[in-house]
mmCIF file of C-alpha atoms in Angstrom:
data_model
loop_
_atom_site.group_PDB
_atom_site.id
_atom_site.type_symbol
_atom_site.label_atom_id
_atom_site.label_comp_id
_atom_site.label_asym_id
_atom_site.label_seq_id
_atom_site.Cartn_x
_atom_site.Cartn_y
_atom_site.Cartn_z
ATOM 1 C CA MET A 261 22.874 -4.728 -19.247
ATOM 2 C CA GLU A 262 22.921 -5.232 -15.286
ATOM 3 C CA GLN A 263 21.528 -2.379 -13.531
ATOM 4 C CA ARG A 264 23.475 -1.611 -9.756
ATOM 5 C CA ARG A 265 21.694 -2.860 -7.123
ATOM 6 C CA THR A 266 20.226 -0.143 -4.887
ATOM 7 C CA ARG A 267 19.694 -0.540 -0.920
ATOM 8 C CA SER A 268 18.396 2.786 0.717
ATOM 9 C CA ARG A 269 18.652 2.294 4.837
ATOM 10 C CA MET A 270 18.877 3.960 8.068
ATOM 11 C CA GLY A 271 19.885 3.670 11.338
ATOM 12 C CA SER A 272 17.595 1.653 13.257
ATOM 13 C CA ARG A 273 17.036 -0.594 16.568
ATOM 14 C CA ARG A 274 16.909 -3.411 14.603
ATOM 15 C CA LYS A 275 19.353 -4.118 11.865
ATOM 16 C CA VAL A 276 17.504 -7.025 8.791
ATOM 17 C CA PRO A 277 20.584 -8.609 6.798
ATOM 18 C CA MET A 278 21.601 -7.673 3.714
ATOM 19 C CA GLY A 279 22.266 -11.024 2.171
ATOM 20 C CA SER A 280 24.266 -11.627 -1.105
ATOM 21 C CA ARG A 281 23.147 -10.042 -4.482
ATOM 22 C CA ARG A 282 20.119 -11.164 -5.779
ATOM 23 C CA LYS A 283 19.186 -11.424 -9.120
ATOM 24 C CA VAL A 284 15.962 -12.173 -11.424
ATOM 25 C CA PRO A 285 15.505 -12.944 -15.183
ATOM 26 C CA MET A 286 14.905 -10.721 -17.736
ATOM 27 C CA GLY A 287 12.317 -11.554 -20.458
ATOM 28 C CA SER A 288 9.192 -12.952 -20.483
ATOM 29 C CA ARG A 289 6.698 -13.310 -17.772
ATOM 30 C CA ARG A 290 7.122 -16.510 -16.035
ATOM 31 C CA ARG A 291 4.944 -18.453 -14.010
ATOM 32 C CA ILE A 292 5.407 -18.444 -10.126
ATOM 33 C CA PRO A 293 4.870 -21.892 -8.408
ATOM 34 C CA PRO A 294 3.273 -21.937 -4.567
ATOM 35 C CA GLU A 295 6.817 -23.472 -3.521
ATOM 36 C CA THR A 296 9.339 -21.118 -5.036
ATOM 37 C CA GLY A 297 6.981 -17.971 -5.357
ATOM 38 C CA ALA A 298 9.024 -16.867 -2.065
ATOM 39 C CA ASP A 299 12.477 -17.487 -4.114
ATOM 40 C CA ARG A 300 11.153 -15.562 -7.480
ATOM 41 C CA PHE A 301 13.556 -12.375 -6.915
ATOM 42 C CA GLY A 302 16.863 -15.316 -6.270
ATOM 43 C CA LYS A 303 18.089 -16.657 -9.549
ATOM 44 C CA GLY A 304 19.921 -15.367 -12.458
ATOM 45 C CA GLY A 305 19.882 -12.011 -14.665
ATOM 46 C CA HIS A 306 19.808 -8.906 -13.667
ATOM 47 C CA LEU A 307 19.597 -7.015 -10.023
ATOM 48 C CA VAL A 308 16.382 -6.303 -8.625
ATOM 49 C CA THR A 309 15.881 -2.770 -6.729
ATOM 50 C CA ALA A 310 15.465 -2.815 -3.207
ATOM 51 C CA PHE A 311 14.510 -0.191 -0.945
ATOM 52 C CA ASP A 312 13.841 0.172 2.600
ATOM 53 C CA THR A 313 11.566 2.363 4.520
ATOM 54 C CA ARG A 314 14.131 3.273 7.548
ATOM 55 C CA ALA A 315 15.591 5.773 4.264
ATOM 56 C CA LEU A 316 12.356 7.888 4.840
ATOM 57 C CA GLY A 317 12.899 10.925 7.032
ATOM 58 C CA SER A 318 10.908 11.761 9.995
ATOM 59 C CA TRP A 319 10.435 15.383 7.999
ATOM 60 C CA GLU A 320 7.701 13.713 6.143
ATOM 61 C CA GLN A 321 5.405 12.974 8.832
ATOM 62 C CA ASN A 322 5.417 16.635 10.042
ATOM 63 C CA VAL A 323 4.986 17.528 6.173
ATOM 64 C CA ALA A 324 1.845 15.666 6.873
ATOM 65 C CA SER A 325 0.734 16.810 8.966
ATOM 66 C CA LEU A 326 0.622 20.138 8.755
ATOM 67 C CA ALA A 327 -0.388 19.723 5.445
ATOM 68 C CA GLY A 328 -3.756 17.384 7.290
ATOM 69 C CA MET A 329 -4.291 20.610 9.253
ATOM 70 C CA LEU A 330 -4.570 22.867 5.875
ATOM 71 C CA VAL A 331 -7.002 20.358 4.026
ATOM 72 C CA HIS A 332 -8.840 20.394 7.638
ATOM 73 C CA GLU A 333 -9.636 24.434 6.171
ATOM 74 C CA VAL A 334 -10.551 23.150 3.304
ATOM 75 C CA LYS A 335 -13.101 20.572 3.472
ATOM 76 C CA ASN A 336 -15.949 23.297 4.742
ATOM 77 C CA PRO A 337 -15.859 25.684 1.261
ATOM 78 C CA LEU A 338 -15.565 22.319 -0.256
ATOM 79 C CA SER A 339 -18.386 20.629 1.129
ATOM 80 C CA THR A 340 -20.086 24.173 0.492
ATOM 81 C CA LEU A 341 -19.254 23.913 -3.527
ATOM 82 C CA SER A 342 -20.785 20.289 -3.503
ATOM 83 C CA ILE A 343 -24.351 21.376 -2.647
ATOM 84 C CA SER A 344 -24.393 24.596 -4.737
ATOM 85 C CA THR A 345 -23.750 22.371 -7.233
ATOM 86 C CA GLN A 346 -26.306 19.845 -6.060
ATOM 87 C CA LEU A 347 -28.921 22.154 -5.849
ATOM 88 C CA LEU A 348 -28.205 24.293 -9.573
ATOM 89 C CA LEU A 349 -28.524 20.276 -11.472
ATOM 90 C CA GLU A 350 -31.744 19.517 -8.987
ATOM 91 C CA ASP A 351 -33.002 23.410 -10.305
ATOM 92 C CA SER A 352 -32.206 22.264 -14.499
ATOM 93 C CA THR A 353 -33.631 18.699 -14.466
ATOM 94 C CA GLU A 354 -34.836 19.453 -18.118
ATOM 95 C CA PRO A 355 -32.740 21.909 -19.695
ATOM 96 C CA GLU A 356 -34.288 23.122 -22.959
ATOM 97 C CA SER A 357 -31.807 25.256 -25.118
ATOM 98 C CA PRO A 358 -28.832 24.364 -26.042
ATOM 99 C CA ARG A 359 -27.361 27.246 -24.046
ATOM 100 C CA GLN A 360 -28.823 25.501 -20.699
ATOM 101 C CA GLN A 361 -28.291 21.830 -22.339
ATOM 102 C CA ARG A 362 -24.156 22.569 -21.771
ATOM 103 C CA ALA A 363 -24.979 24.687 -18.744
ATOM 104 C CA ARG A 364 -26.261 21.302 -16.948
ATOM 105 C CA ARG A 365 -22.663 18.945 -18.087
ATOM 106 C CA ARG A 366 -20.817 21.366 -17.111
ATOM 107 C CA LEU A 367 -21.885 21.150 -13.498
ATOM 108 C CA GLU A 368 -22.032 17.511 -13.786
ATOM 109 C CA VAL A 369 -18.404 18.062 -14.830
ATOM 110 C CA MET A 370 -18.077 20.193 -11.344
ATOM 111 C CA ARG A 371 -19.921 17.829 -9.708
ATOM 112 C CA GLY A 372 -17.817 14.411 -10.592
ATOM 113 C CA GLU A 373 -14.066 16.548 -9.870
ATOM 114 C CA ILE A 374 -15.830 17.792 -6.941
ATOM 115 C CA ALA A 375 -16.638 14.441 -5.745
ATOM 116 C CA ARG A 376 -12.864 13.416 -6.411
ATOM 117 C CA ILE A 377 -11.618 16.522 -4.146
ATOM 118 C CA GLU A 378 -13.433 15.188 -1.552
ATOM 119 C CA GLN A 379 -12.598 11.291 -1.095
ATOM 120 C CA ILE A 380 -8.571 13.012 -1.343
ATOM 121 C CA VAL A 381 -9.176 15.020 1.386
ATOM 122 C CA ASP A 382 -10.809 12.461 3.173
ATOM 123 C CA SER A 383 -8.107 9.729 2.487
ATOM 124 C CA PHE A 384 -5.212 12.421 3.463
ATOM 125 C CA LEU A 385 -7.267 13.385 6.732
ATOM 126 C CA HIS A 386 -7.694 9.699 7.055
ATOM 127 C CA TYR A 387 -3.833 9.145 6.586
ATOM 128 C CA THR A 388 -2.516 12.174 9.310
ATOM 129 C CA ARG A 389 -5.023 10.915 12.076
ATOM 130 C CA LEU A 390 -3.231 7.974 12.224
ATOM 131 C CA GLN A 391 -1.340 7.762 15.550
ATOM 132 C CA VAL A 392 -2.647 5.870 18.019
ATOM 133 C CA VAL A 393 -3.739 1.809 17.662
ATOM 134 C CA GLU A 394 -5.812 0.025 19.742
ATOM 135 C CA ASP A 395 -4.112 -2.791 21.504
ATOM 136 C CA GLY A 396 -4.988 -6.216 21.169
ATOM 137 C CA GLU A 397 -3.410 -9.830 20.142
ATOM 138 C CA VAL A 398 -3.829 -10.374 16.513
ATOM 139 C CA ASP A 399 -3.465 -13.114 15.062
ATOM 140 C CA LEU A 400 -1.450 -12.530 11.514
ATOM 141 C CA ASP A 401 -1.648 -15.506 9.629
ATOM 142 C CA ARG A 402 -5.665 -15.337 10.317
ATOM 143 C CA LEU A 403 -5.900 -11.933 9.395
ATOM 144 C CA LEU A 404 -4.418 -12.873 5.881
ATOM 145 C CA GLN A 405 -6.664 -16.247 5.789
ATOM 146 C CA GLU A 406 -9.925 -13.562 5.979
ATOM 147 C CA LEU A 407 -8.417 -10.888 4.172
ATOM 148 C CA LEU A 408 -7.578 -13.423 1.211
ATOM 149 C CA SER A 409 -10.946 -15.196 1.629
ATOM 150 C CA ASP A 410 -13.345 -11.709 1.504
ATOM 151 C CA ASN A 411 -10.905 -10.747 -1.709
ATOM 152 C CA SER A 412 -10.838 -13.991 -3.461
ATOM 153 C CA GLU A 413 -13.860 -13.297 -5.975
ATOM 154 C CA GLY A 414 -12.446 -10.203 -7.218
ATOM 155 C CA LEU A 415 -8.946 -11.270 -7.656
ATOM 156 C CA GLU A 416 -10.353 -14.332 -9.629
ATOM 157 C CA GLN A 417 -12.444 -12.762 -11.643
ATOM 158 C CA LYS A 418 -9.316 -10.379 -12.700
ATOM 159 C CA GLY A 419 -7.430 -13.680 -13.723
ATOM 160 C CA ILE A 420 -5.049 -13.378 -10.616
ATOM 161 C CA ARG A 421 -4.237 -16.567 -9.461
ATOM 162 C CA PHE A 422 -3.574 -16.386 -5.495
ATOM 163 C CA HIS A 423 -1.222 -18.801 -2.711
ATOM 164 C CA PHE A 424 -1.254 -18.302 0.353
ATOM 165 C CA GLN A 425 1.726 -20.195 2.685
ATOM 166 C CA PRO A 426 0.767 -19.704 6.531
ATOM 167 C CA ASN A 427 3.561 -20.149 9.384
ATOM 168 C CA LYS A 428 2.650 -23.399 10.449
ATOM 169 C CA GLY A 429 1.318 -22.052 13.910
ATOM 170 C CA GLN A 430 -0.076 -18.560 15.010
ATOM 171 C CA VAL A 431 1.449 -15.481 14.516
ATOM 172 C CA PRO A 432 0.701 -13.542 17.293
ATOM 173 C CA ILE A 433 1.762 -9.776 17.571
ATOM 174 C CA ALA A 434 0.002 -7.132 19.796
ATOM 175 C CA GLY A 435 -1.845 -4.591 17.305
ATOM 176 C CA ASP A 436 -4.878 -3.392 16.213
ATOM 177 C CA ALA A 437 -7.043 -6.139 13.881
ATOM 178 C CA GLY A 438 -8.906 -3.234 12.317
ATOM 179 C CA LEU A 439 -5.588 -1.062 11.219
ATOM 180 C CA LEU A 440 -3.524 -4.330 10.336
ATOM 181 C CA ARG A 441 -6.250 -5.431 8.213
ATOM 182 C CA GLN A 442 -6.296 -1.421 6.409
ATOM 183 C CA ALA A 443 -2.118 -2.072 5.411
ATOM 184 C CA PHE A 444 -2.423 -5.132 3.920
ATOM 185 C CA LEU A 445 -5.773 -4.770 2.033
ATOM 186 C CA ASN A 446 -3.398 -1.688 1.083
ATOM 187 C CA LEU A 447 -0.748 -3.643 -0.515
ATOM 188 C CA LEU A 448 -3.555 -6.091 -2.094
ATOM 189 C CA ARG A 449 -5.039 -3.681 -3.715
ATOM 190 C CA ASN A 450 -1.648 -2.475 -5.192
ATOM 191 C CA ALA A 451 -0.315 -5.715 -6.470
ATOM 192 C CA GLU A 452 -3.932 -5.891 -8.018
ATOM 193 C CA GLN A 453 -3.510 -2.877 -9.774
ATOM 194 C CA ALA A 454 0.179 -3.712 -10.617
ATOM 195 C CA MET A 455 -1.369 -6.756 -12.703
ATOM 196 C CA PRO A 456 -4.067 -5.550 -15.161
ATOM 197 C CA GLU A 457 -3.758 -8.582 -17.319
ATOM 198 C CA GLY A 458 -4.171 -11.198 -14.882
ATOM 199 C CA GLY A 459 -1.069 -12.760 -13.093
ATOM 200 C CA GLU A 460 0.359 -14.459 -10.160
ATOM 201 C CA LEU A 461 0.268 -12.959 -5.969
ATOM 202 C CA ILE A 462 2.254 -15.205 -3.201
ATOM 203 C CA VAL A 463 1.199 -14.534 0.188
ATOM 204 C CA ARG A 464 3.810 -15.645 2.436
ATOM 205 C CA CYS A 465 3.471 -15.551 6.538
ATOM 206 C CA ARG A 466 6.014 -17.021 8.690
ATOM 207 C CA GLN A 467 8.046 -16.068 12.155
ATOM 208 C CA GLU A 468 11.701 -15.512 12.401
ATOM 209 C CA ASP A 469 14.368 -14.627 15.231
ATOM 210 C CA GLY A 470 15.554 -10.684 14.660
ATOM 211 C CA ALA A 471 18.275 -9.140 16.578
ATOM 212 C CA GLU A 472 15.193 -7.677 19.500
ATOM 213 C CA GLY A 473 13.192 -10.442 19.230
ATOM 214 C CA ALA A 474 10.996 -12.289 17.630
ATOM 215 C CA LEU A 475 9.822 -10.835 13.744
ATOM 216 C CA ALA A 476 6.131 -11.775 12.071
ATOM 217 C CA VAL A 477 7.524 -11.485 8.583
ATOM 218 C CA VAL A 478 4.650 -11.132 6.040
ATOM 219 C CA GLU A 479 5.826 -10.793 1.982
ATOM 220 C CA LEU A 480 3.196 -10.170 -0.910
ATOM 221 C CA THR A 481 5.150 -11.318 -4.113
ATOM 222 C CA ASP A 482 3.399 -10.526 -7.441
ATOM 223 C CA THR A 483 3.615 -10.679 -10.907
ATOM 224 C CA GLY A 484 3.331 -7.061 -11.663
ATOM 225 C CA VAL A 485 4.411 -4.747 -13.920
ATOM 226 C CA GLY A 486 6.969 -3.779 -11.357
ATOM 227 C CA ILE A 487 8.514 -0.018 -10.052
ATOM 228 C CA PRO A 488 11.229 1.377 -11.449
ATOM 229 C CA ALA A 489 14.136 1.895 -9.510
ATOM 230 C CA GLU A 490 14.192 5.809 -9.617
ATOM 231 C CA GLN A 491 10.253 5.067 -8.301
ATOM 232 C CA LEU A 492 10.772 3.406 -5.104
ATOM 233 C CA PRO A 493 11.650 5.914 -2.775
ATOM 234 C CA ARG A 494 8.984 7.719 -3.836
ATOM 235 C CA ILE A 495 5.965 4.878 -3.886
ATOM 236 C CA PHE A 496 5.325 6.211 0.051
ATOM 237 C CA ARG A 497 5.145 9.341 0.254
ATOM 238 C CA PRO A 498 1.754 11.300 0.127
ATOM 239 C CA TYR A 499 0.269 12.098 -3.193
ATOM 240 C CA PHE A 500 3.034 10.116 -5.422
ATOM 241 C CA SER A 501 1.204 7.939 -7.770
ATOM 242 C CA SER A 502 1.807 6.555 -11.263
ATOM 243 C CA LYS A 503 -1.589 4.786 -11.474
ATOM 244 C CA GLU A 504 -4.505 6.930 -13.172
ATOM 245 C CA GLY A 505 -6.981 8.194 -10.640
ATOM 246 C CA GLY A 506 -4.622 7.070 -7.723
ATOM 247 C CA THR A 507 -5.205 9.029 -4.875
ATOM 248 C CA GLY A 508 -0.947 8.054 -3.914
ATOM 249 C CA LEU A 509 -2.337 7.502 0.133
ATOM 250 C CA GLY A 510 -2.858 3.811 -0.270
ATOM 251 C CA LEU A 511 1.072 2.905 0.819
ATOM 252 C CA PRO A 512 2.074 6.023 2.641
ATOM 253 C CA THR A 513 -1.406 5.227 4.820
ATOM 254 C CA THR A 514 0.129 1.306 5.098
ATOM 255 C CA LEU A 515 3.633 2.949 6.531
ATOM 256 C CA GLN A 516 2.020 4.544 8.752
ATOM 257 C CA ILE A 517 -0.094 1.857 9.879
ATOM 258 C CA VAL A 518 3.188 -0.523 10.293
ATOM 259 C CA ARG A 519 5.330 2.358 11.772
ATOM 260 C CA LEU A 520 2.655 2.595 14.549
ATOM 261 C CA HIS A 521 3.299 -1.227 15.546
ATOM 262 C CA GLY A 522 6.997 -0.795 15.959
ATOM 263 C CA GLY A 523 6.992 -2.422 12.365
ATOM 264 C CA ASN A 524 9.104 -1.752 8.841
ATOM 265 C CA ILE A 525 8.502 -1.999 5.339
ATOM 266 C CA ARG A 526 10.625 -3.203 2.613
ATOM 267 C CA VAL A 527 10.176 -3.406 -1.507
ATOM 268 C CA GLU A 528 12.468 -5.261 -4.004
ATOM 269 C CA SER A 529 11.259 -4.759 -8.029
ATOM 270 C CA GLU A 530 11.891 -4.587 -11.448
ATOM 271 C CA ALA A 531 10.075 -2.803 -14.090
ATOM 272 C CA GLY A 532 8.312 -5.699 -15.809
ATOM 273 C CA GLN A 533 9.290 -8.595 -13.713
ATOM 274 C CA GLY A 534 6.781 -7.602 -10.837
ATOM 275 C CA SER A 535 7.132 -6.783 -7.140
ATOM 276 C CA ARG A 536 8.102 -7.949 -3.115
ATOM 277 C CA PHE A 537 6.537 -6.052 -0.209
ATOM 278 C CA ILE A 538 7.958 -7.510 3.171
ATOM 279 C CA VAL A 539 6.522 -6.014 5.965
ATOM 280 C CA GLU A 540 7.951 -7.087 9.409
ATOM 281 C CA LEU A 541 6.338 -6.916 12.908
ATOM 282 C CA PRO A 542 7.756 -7.263 16.416
ATOM 283 C CA VAL A 543 6.114 -10.323 18.091
ATOM 284 C CA VAL A 544 5.057 -8.818 21.121
ATOM 285 C CA LYS A 545 2.295 -9.141 23.967
ATOM 286 C CA GLY A 546 1.345 -6.817 26.730
ATOM 287 C CA GLY A 547 1.591 -3.203 23.820
ATOM 288 C CA VAL A 548 2.260 -2.316 20.997
ATOM 289 C CA LYS A 549 6.212 -0.939 19.897
ATOM 290 C CA GLY A 550 6.481 2.425 18.432
ATOM 291 C CA GLU A 551 5.497 5.786 17.854
ATOM 292 C CA ARG A 552 2.285 7.256 19.783
#
């Protein structure tokens, strides 16, 4: 039984070709050869569900900004709670009675939960403060090579085989190398978490012609658990996460960074088969296109 393929889009200055209907096989997981990894979602079987982040409205960014102000106000009393809990724990280092032991265990639980809230608050504040990028020329090929090299040991330990398919020449874009590295690291972590039992990851970088000039296109294709069709429009919304312990801010932060560089993200996925994240960035010199 086939699912209907969906592709959500909004009007944009630059149009992305829709292409033909593409299919992927259902059934057992199969290996993606390095030379054909980019075509994983293009052969026989059930239809892939796709999503274009242009479908996300600006109202979501406004809501995030308002929430950021609220979170900032929460940070001070949260810090007070953290310090007070730590002081109480220091006063009960050697509990004697069962009641004192129970109290200490509860304080330790409180400390852990407060630390988790602080992590969420810090991540959200970082997300809402992504407004300006530092201009500079970034070689996207080199950035991706260094990112994969730095994370190769961790991927191998988790049974993930990875392949990098660079462009034949440099792919220079104008932007902030630190922010771009963070964006692609988030996508790498997302693929890693989608393959808890190991799998294969293909990272491909290329340059192609777009309606408004040259585009740098980066594809990350994994053989992970995939994303259900009903979840695709929600994965870039702050605090949405299907992973236990996730903050739900990794993909929203990535989208914000890509948009600051005048780019876009598309996703193709099928539950149980894997996902492909496609990042498009304008190849320009002398300034960064996009929001400021």
